[in-house]
Short mmCIF file of C-alpha atoms in Angstrom, two decimals:
data_model
loop_
_atom_site.label_atom_id
_atom_site.label_comp_id
_atom_site.label_asym_id
_atom_site.label_seq_id
_atom_site.Cartn_x
_atom_site.Cartn_y
_atom_site.Cartn_z
CA MET A 1 15.87 -124.26 -143.16
CA THR A 2 12.95 -124.91 -140.80
CA ALA A 3 13.06 -124.67 -137.01
CA PRO A 4 13.51 -127.97 -135.21
CA GLY A 5 10.35 -129.63 -133.95
CA PRO A 6 9.62 -130.63 -130.36
CA SER A 7 11.21 -134.04 -130.89
CA THR A 8 14.47 -132.56 -132.16
CA GLN A 9 14.88 -129.79 -129.54
CA THR A 10 17.83 -130.18 -127.19
CA SER A 11 18.06 -129.20 -123.51
CA ALA A 12 19.92 -126.07 -124.58
CA THR A 13 17.22 -124.93 -127.06
CA ARG A 14 14.05 -126.20 -125.31
CA PRO A 15 12.33 -123.60 -123.04
CA LEU A 16 12.93 -124.19 -119.32
CA ASP A 17 9.21 -124.34 -118.50
CA SER A 18 8.29 -126.72 -121.33
CA ASP A 19 8.28 -129.79 -119.06
CA ARG A 20 6.51 -128.13 -116.11
CA PRO A 21 2.90 -129.32 -115.58
CA PRO A 22 0.26 -126.66 -116.08
CA ALA A 23 -0.61 -124.73 -112.93
CA PRO A 24 -4.25 -124.63 -111.82
CA PRO A 25 -6.03 -121.40 -112.58
CA ARG A 26 -6.09 -118.81 -109.79
CA LEU A 27 -8.97 -116.70 -108.73
CA PRO A 28 -8.71 -112.91 -109.03
CA GLY A 29 -6.56 -111.54 -106.19
CA GLU A 30 -5.32 -114.99 -105.13
CA ARG A 31 -1.59 -115.34 -104.51
CA ARG A 32 0.48 -118.42 -104.91
CA LYS A 33 1.69 -119.88 -101.60
CA LYS A 34 5.40 -120.02 -101.00
CA ARG A 35 7.28 -122.93 -99.51
CA GLY A 36 8.89 -122.84 -96.09
CA GLY A 37 6.01 -123.26 -93.66
CA GLY A 38 4.48 -119.83 -94.20
CA ASP A 39 7.69 -117.85 -93.65
CA PRO A 40 7.86 -115.26 -96.48
CA ASN A 41 11.66 -115.24 -96.24
CA ALA A 42 12.08 -119.01 -96.36
CA THR A 43 13.33 -120.62 -99.55
CA VAL A 44 13.65 -124.24 -98.39
CA PRO A 45 11.81 -126.32 -95.80
CA GLU A 46 13.18 -126.49 -92.26
CA ALA A 47 16.10 -128.91 -92.14
CA GLU A 48 15.77 -132.08 -90.13
CA PHE A 49 18.23 -132.94 -87.38
CA ARG A 50 20.50 -135.48 -88.98
CA SER A 51 24.22 -136.11 -88.98
CA TYR A 52 26.68 -137.84 -91.24
CA TYR A 53 26.10 -141.61 -91.01
CA GLY A 54 24.23 -141.08 -87.75
CA GLN A 55 27.29 -139.72 -85.96
CA PRO A 56 26.94 -136.96 -83.32
CA VAL A 57 27.63 -133.39 -84.37
CA ILE A 58 30.22 -133.03 -81.60
CA LYS A 59 32.44 -135.62 -79.98
CA ALA A 60 32.07 -136.19 -76.26
CA PRO A 61 35.29 -136.34 -74.23
CA PRO A 62 36.54 -139.87 -73.45
CA TRP A 63 35.86 -139.46 -69.74
CA GLU A 64 34.71 -142.24 -67.46
CA TRP A 65 33.73 -142.61 -63.79
CA PRO A 66 37.02 -141.21 -62.35
CA ILE A 67 36.09 -137.73 -63.61
CA PRO A 68 32.77 -137.39 -61.71
CA ALA A 69 34.52 -138.98 -58.72
CA TYR A 70 37.19 -136.29 -59.00
CA LEU A 71 34.49 -133.61 -59.16
CA PHE A 72 32.88 -134.97 -56.00
CA LEU A 73 36.13 -135.38 -54.06
CA GLY A 74 37.24 -131.86 -55.00
CA GLY A 75 34.00 -130.43 -53.63
CA LEU A 76 34.29 -132.58 -50.51
CA ALA A 77 37.85 -131.38 -49.92
CA ALA A 78 36.80 -127.74 -50.36
CA GLY A 79 33.84 -128.10 -48.01
CA SER A 80 35.94 -129.87 -45.37
CA GLY A 81 38.64 -127.21 -45.65
CA LEU A 82 36.09 -124.46 -45.10
CA VAL A 83 34.60 -126.25 -42.10
CA SER A 84 38.03 -126.85 -40.56
CA ALA A 85 38.97 -123.19 -41.00
CA GLY A 86 35.79 -122.15 -39.25
CA GLY A 87 36.54 -124.58 -36.43
CA HIS A 88 40.00 -123.07 -36.03
CA PHE A 89 38.82 -119.47 -35.74
CA ILE A 90 35.89 -120.37 -33.47
CA GLY A 91 38.08 -122.51 -31.23
CA LEU A 92 36.55 -125.95 -31.89
CA GLU A 93 39.59 -128.22 -31.86
CA LYS A 94 37.99 -131.48 -32.96
CA LEU A 95 36.09 -129.83 -35.78
CA ARG A 96 39.32 -128.21 -36.99
CA THR A 97 41.48 -131.33 -36.75
CA ARG A 98 39.08 -133.80 -38.32
CA GLY A 99 38.09 -131.35 -41.02
CA ARG A 100 41.73 -130.93 -42.01
CA TRP A 101 42.33 -134.66 -42.21
CA ALA A 102 39.17 -135.08 -44.28
CA ALA A 103 40.27 -132.29 -46.63
CA ILE A 104 43.77 -133.65 -47.22
CA ILE A 105 42.53 -137.22 -47.73
CA ALA A 106 39.84 -136.07 -50.19
CA THR A 107 42.42 -133.97 -52.05
CA ALA A 108 44.76 -136.94 -52.38
CA ALA A 109 41.95 -139.26 -53.46
CA GLY A 110 40.74 -136.74 -56.04
CA GLY A 111 44.25 -136.40 -57.43
CA ALA A 112 44.47 -140.19 -57.69
CA ALA A 113 41.16 -140.31 -59.59
CA LEU A 114 42.36 -137.63 -62.01
CA ALA A 115 45.68 -139.40 -62.54
CA HIS A 116 43.81 -142.67 -63.18
CA ASP A 117 41.74 -141.04 -65.90
CA LEU A 118 44.83 -139.50 -67.51
CA GLY A 119 46.32 -142.97 -67.80
CA ARG A 120 49.80 -141.89 -66.77
CA PRO A 121 50.12 -140.14 -63.40
CA GLU A 122 53.04 -137.99 -64.55
CA ARG A 123 50.71 -136.23 -67.00
CA ALA A 124 49.15 -134.39 -64.04
CA LEU A 125 52.46 -132.59 -63.52
CA ASN A 126 52.31 -131.18 -67.06
CA MET A 127 49.46 -128.90 -65.98
CA MET A 128 51.82 -127.17 -63.53
CA ARG A 129 54.37 -126.14 -66.15
CA THR A 130 52.66 -122.84 -66.94
CA VAL A 131 49.86 -120.50 -65.85
CA LYS A 132 47.15 -119.72 -68.38
CA VAL A 133 44.39 -117.55 -66.95
CA THR A 134 42.06 -118.32 -69.87
CA SER A 135 42.22 -122.06 -69.17
CA PRO A 136 40.01 -123.38 -66.33
CA MET A 137 42.17 -126.50 -66.13
CA SER A 138 45.37 -124.50 -65.71
CA VAL A 139 43.87 -122.14 -63.13
CA GLY A 140 42.21 -125.05 -61.34
CA SER A 141 45.47 -126.95 -61.10
CA TRP A 142 47.10 -124.03 -59.28
CA ILE A 143 44.05 -123.60 -57.05
CA LEU A 144 44.29 -127.28 -56.12
CA ALA A 145 48.02 -126.90 -55.45
CA GLY A 146 47.48 -123.86 -53.22
CA PHE A 147 44.68 -125.52 -51.28
CA GLY A 148 46.69 -128.70 -50.85
CA ALA A 149 49.74 -126.76 -49.63
CA PHE A 150 47.88 -124.81 -46.94
CA THR A 151 45.87 -127.85 -45.88
CA GLY A 152 49.01 -129.97 -45.73
CA VAL A 153 50.70 -127.42 -43.50
CA GLY A 154 47.67 -127.46 -41.22
CA VAL A 155 47.74 -131.25 -40.98
CA GLY A 156 51.44 -131.15 -40.24
CA LEU A 157 50.85 -128.67 -37.43
CA GLU A 158 48.23 -130.99 -35.96
CA VAL A 159 50.95 -133.61 -35.60
CA ILE A 160 53.57 -131.16 -34.28
CA ARG A 161 51.16 -129.69 -31.74
CA LYS A 162 51.03 -133.02 -29.88
CA TRP A 163 54.74 -132.79 -29.09
CA LEU A 164 54.83 -129.13 -28.05
CA PRO A 165 54.48 -128.10 -24.43
CA LYS A 166 51.34 -126.12 -23.68
CA ASP A 167 53.08 -123.60 -21.47
CA GLY A 168 52.78 -120.73 -23.96
CA GLY A 169 56.43 -120.73 -25.04
CA ILE A 170 57.89 -119.30 -28.24
CA GLY A 171 57.34 -122.54 -30.13
CA HIS A 172 53.69 -122.62 -29.15
CA HIS A 173 53.09 -119.04 -30.26
CA PHE A 174 54.88 -119.66 -33.56
CA VAL A 175 52.78 -122.75 -34.27
CA GLU A 176 49.59 -120.85 -33.49
CA PHE A 177 50.60 -118.05 -35.86
CA VAL A 178 51.43 -120.44 -38.73
CA ASP A 179 48.27 -122.38 -37.96
CA GLY A 180 46.18 -119.26 -38.44
CA VAL A 181 47.85 -118.56 -41.79
CA ALA A 182 47.20 -122.16 -42.89
CA ALA A 183 43.53 -121.95 -41.87
CA ALA A 184 43.08 -118.64 -43.69
CA GLY A 185 44.77 -120.04 -46.81
CA SER A 186 42.52 -123.11 -46.83
CA ALA A 187 39.44 -120.93 -46.44
CA PHE A 188 40.63 -118.66 -49.27
CA PHE A 189 41.20 -121.48 -51.77
CA ALA A 190 38.18 -123.62 -50.78
CA PRO A 191 35.40 -121.84 -52.75
CA PRO A 192 37.45 -121.55 -55.98
CA LEU A 193 38.41 -125.22 -55.65
CA ALA A 194 34.75 -126.25 -55.58
CA ALA A 195 33.72 -123.78 -58.31
CA TYR A 196 36.42 -124.28 -60.93
CA THR A 197 35.21 -127.76 -61.89
CA GLY A 198 31.84 -126.27 -62.81
CA VAL A 199 33.61 -123.65 -64.93
CA LEU A 200 35.69 -126.44 -66.49
CA LEU A 201 32.60 -128.39 -67.61
CA SER A 202 30.82 -125.31 -68.96
CA ASP A 203 33.92 -124.44 -70.98
CA THR A 204 33.45 -127.57 -73.10
CA ALA A 205 31.30 -127.88 -76.23
CA LEU A 206 28.78 -130.30 -74.70
CA PRO A 207 25.47 -128.38 -74.88
CA THR A 208 23.96 -129.18 -71.48
CA TRP A 209 27.20 -128.21 -69.74
CA HIS A 210 28.03 -125.24 -71.92
CA GLU A 211 24.64 -123.57 -71.57
CA ALA A 212 24.64 -124.06 -67.77
CA TYR A 213 27.70 -121.86 -67.28
CA ARG A 214 25.80 -119.50 -64.98
CA GLU A 215 24.57 -122.07 -62.46
CA LEU A 216 27.08 -124.94 -62.44
CA PRO A 217 29.71 -123.16 -60.30
CA PHE A 218 27.08 -122.24 -57.71
CA ILE A 219 25.73 -125.79 -57.69
CA PHE A 220 29.18 -127.27 -57.20
CA VAL A 221 30.16 -124.83 -54.43
CA SER A 222 26.96 -125.33 -52.45
CA SER A 223 27.11 -129.09 -52.98
CA GLY A 224 30.71 -129.17 -51.77
CA ILE A 225 29.81 -127.19 -48.65
CA ALA A 226 26.97 -129.61 -47.93
CA ALA A 227 29.28 -132.61 -48.39
CA GLY A 228 32.05 -131.21 -46.17
CA SER A 229 29.54 -130.28 -43.48
CA GLY A 230 27.94 -133.71 -43.71
CA LEU A 231 31.28 -135.46 -43.24
CA ALA A 232 32.01 -133.26 -40.22
CA MET A 233 28.67 -134.29 -38.73
CA ILE A 234 29.73 -137.93 -39.08
CA THR A 235 33.26 -137.62 -37.67
CA THR A 236 32.80 -134.95 -35.00
CA PRO A 237 30.72 -135.00 -31.79
CA PRO A 238 27.50 -132.96 -32.00
CA SER A 239 28.77 -130.63 -29.29
CA GLU A 240 31.16 -129.08 -31.85
CA THR A 241 29.16 -129.37 -35.07
CA ALA A 242 26.74 -126.46 -34.69
CA PRO A 243 28.56 -124.38 -37.36
CA ALA A 244 28.73 -127.42 -39.66
CA ARG A 245 25.00 -128.07 -39.28
CA THR A 246 24.25 -124.47 -40.21
CA LEU A 247 26.48 -124.72 -43.27
CA ALA A 248 24.86 -128.02 -44.21
CA VAL A 249 21.39 -126.48 -44.28
CA ILE A 250 22.60 -123.45 -46.26
CA GLY A 251 24.53 -125.57 -48.73
CA ALA A 252 21.67 -128.01 -49.30
CA ALA A 253 19.13 -125.23 -49.83
CA ALA A 254 21.42 -123.31 -52.19
CA GLU A 255 22.15 -126.43 -54.21
CA LEU A 256 18.47 -127.25 -54.68
CA ILE A 257 17.54 -123.69 -55.63
CA ALA A 258 20.40 -123.33 -58.11
CA GLY A 259 19.55 -126.71 -59.64
CA GLU A 260 15.94 -125.73 -60.21
CA ILE A 261 16.97 -122.41 -61.76
CA MET A 262 19.39 -124.23 -64.06
CA THR A 263 16.90 -126.81 -65.36
CA LYS A 264 14.22 -124.18 -65.97
CA ARG A 265 16.58 -121.88 -67.85
CA LEU A 266 17.99 -124.72 -69.95
CA GLY A 267 14.53 -125.63 -71.24
CA GLU A 268 14.91 -128.32 -73.90
CA LEU A 269 18.57 -128.76 -73.02
CA ALA A 270 17.48 -130.09 -69.61
CA GLU A 271 15.91 -133.16 -71.26
CA PRO A 272 19.06 -135.30 -70.74
CA TYR A 273 18.47 -134.97 -66.99
CA HIS A 274 15.25 -136.95 -67.51
CA GLU A 275 16.92 -139.76 -69.44
CA GLU A 276 18.84 -142.67 -67.96
CA PRO A 277 21.32 -142.87 -66.34
CA ALA A 278 21.24 -139.16 -65.45
CA LYS A 279 17.57 -139.42 -64.41
CA THR A 280 18.32 -141.81 -61.54
CA TYR A 281 21.27 -139.75 -60.31
CA HIS A 282 19.32 -136.49 -60.57
CA LEU A 283 16.34 -137.84 -58.62
CA ALA A 284 18.56 -139.43 -55.98
CA SER A 285 20.49 -136.18 -55.50
CA LYS A 286 17.30 -134.25 -54.81
CA ILE A 287 15.94 -136.81 -52.35
CA LEU A 288 19.23 -137.22 -50.47
CA THR A 289 19.97 -133.48 -50.34
CA VAL A 290 16.51 -132.66 -49.00
CA ALA A 291 16.73 -135.46 -46.44
CA GLY A 292 20.23 -134.43 -45.37
CA GLY A 293 19.35 -130.76 -45.03
CA LEU A 294 16.22 -131.45 -43.01
CA GLY A 295 18.07 -134.00 -40.88
CA ALA A 296 20.84 -131.52 -40.13
CA ALA A 297 18.30 -128.94 -39.02
CA LEU A 298 16.05 -131.24 -36.99
CA LEU A 299 18.17 -134.21 -35.92
CA GLY A 300 21.70 -132.82 -35.97
CA LYS A 301 22.07 -132.66 -32.18
CA SER A 302 21.68 -136.42 -31.96
CA ARG A 303 24.75 -138.53 -32.73
CA VAL A 304 22.76 -141.02 -34.80
CA GLY A 305 20.68 -138.35 -36.49
CA ALA A 306 23.76 -136.33 -37.35
CA ALA A 307 25.51 -139.36 -38.82
CA LEU A 308 22.52 -140.35 -40.96
CA SER A 309 22.04 -136.77 -42.14
CA GLY A 310 25.74 -136.51 -42.99
CA LEU A 311 25.59 -139.71 -45.03
CA ALA A 312 22.58 -138.36 -46.93
CA LEU A 313 24.42 -135.12 -47.70
CA LEU A 314 27.47 -137.02 -48.93
CA GLY A 315 25.29 -139.19 -51.15
CA GLY A 316 23.43 -136.15 -52.46
CA SER A 317 26.66 -134.39 -53.38
CA ALA A 318 28.06 -137.46 -55.14
CA THR A 319 24.90 -138.13 -57.15
CA THR A 320 24.73 -134.45 -58.11
CA ARG A 321 28.15 -134.71 -59.76
CA PHE A 322 27.35 -138.01 -61.48
CA GLY A 323 23.98 -136.67 -62.68
CA VAL A 324 25.54 -133.55 -64.19
CA PHE A 325 28.26 -135.66 -65.78
CA GLU A 326 25.89 -138.16 -67.38
CA ALA A 327 23.48 -135.46 -68.61
CA GLY A 328 26.30 -133.63 -70.34
CA MET A 329 27.61 -136.76 -72.01
CA LYS A 330 24.07 -137.64 -73.15
CA SER A 331 23.54 -134.21 -74.70
CA ALA A 332 26.43 -134.81 -77.09
CA GLU A 333 24.63 -137.75 -78.71
CA ASP A 334 21.60 -135.89 -80.15
CA PRO A 335 22.30 -133.27 -82.86
CA LYS A 336 19.31 -131.13 -81.86
CA TYR A 337 20.96 -130.11 -78.58
CA THR A 338 23.83 -128.64 -80.60
CA ILE A 339 21.98 -127.23 -83.64
CA LYS A 340 19.04 -125.54 -81.92
CA PRO A 341 21.11 -123.33 -79.58
CA GLN A 342 23.28 -122.36 -82.55
CA ARG A 343 20.22 -121.31 -84.54
CA ALA A 344 18.87 -119.37 -81.56
CA ARG A 345 22.14 -117.47 -81.26
CA ALA A 346 22.17 -116.81 -85.00
CA ALA A 347 18.59 -115.50 -84.87
CA LYS A 348 19.47 -113.28 -81.92
CA ALA A 349 22.45 -111.90 -83.79
CA ALA A 350 20.36 -111.30 -86.91
CA ALA A 351 17.71 -109.50 -84.87
CA ALA A 352 20.46 -107.28 -83.47
CA GLY A 353 21.52 -106.41 -87.01
CA ARG A 354 24.79 -108.30 -87.17
CA GLY A 355 26.01 -111.64 -88.47
CA ILE A 356 27.56 -114.29 -86.29
CA THR A 357 30.65 -114.58 -88.48
CA GLN A 358 31.62 -110.93 -88.68
CA PRO A 359 35.20 -110.36 -87.47
CA GLY A 360 35.46 -108.49 -84.22
CA GLU A 361 31.87 -109.30 -83.20
CA GLU A 362 31.28 -111.09 -79.92
CA TRP A 363 29.17 -114.23 -79.97
CA PRO A 364 25.77 -113.37 -78.48
CA THR A 365 24.97 -114.93 -75.12
#
């Protein structure tokens, strides 16, 4: 029996290279180039950024405008609470009283915005059923409750004080003692109240929020201080707003510096801040914060100048929150903002001699 000819060979008997076109001759010492863009370890070309049927790699949370409003009102409440506490211990009665009312109103309005986003107001009470220290939402709910309790006591004392005789009796001394405790409690819970929302955003999977975990809390705290100081400059006579003007300048400067550090460190992940609608909010926040800080320093002793500077600081704080919110939501739409940081972390882990999926290994940061 003779061997089958080329026309009768099957795929199982035909040599694997029989259908390959002849390779061009190589010169002596010449090596064949490998695929993969020059990387000797690459076996396939670099993958393009695509997703299944054009869908994002991650799903953005179904949040709307009440959430950035809640972020702004929480910072405003914290800043007002800090200003009112300072007014109490310095002895500035109007600054203390109006700061407390601003803090309690902002707290109530922020709670209403959060309840509106939840759809059913009673859902907000579910967050108070337990304490989970690893959950920013759980910890933040208790921080908000503590701040609201101390601030509410302070507001109640403002009402009671009007009916007490000022002769230094037992009732007066008792109210002053409780008032000091309430002011200290508000001051204690104010910074965590402004910061926890930044921690909450960075704890999500949205790339621009998640990678800004170092700066967002500082931005939110300084922005809240600027907003609370700005509102005090609007509602309180300039004769009692010297501490608020100082805080306004410090808060505005800290917010701008932390924002610049954040965008530079994010690199490519800061691109959503330059796309609409985050671009408009981000630019407006810078302009208003600079104008408010300079106005507080130069024009704060004038009633009109203080009011205009306070309005600018309030607008800067609000647009900061909306800009951060929109940039984070935008970053969830493009797969590259999710895939590239993952590859960078994988490369860092490989360079350190470990894999990113090994049990017991921490994810590189």
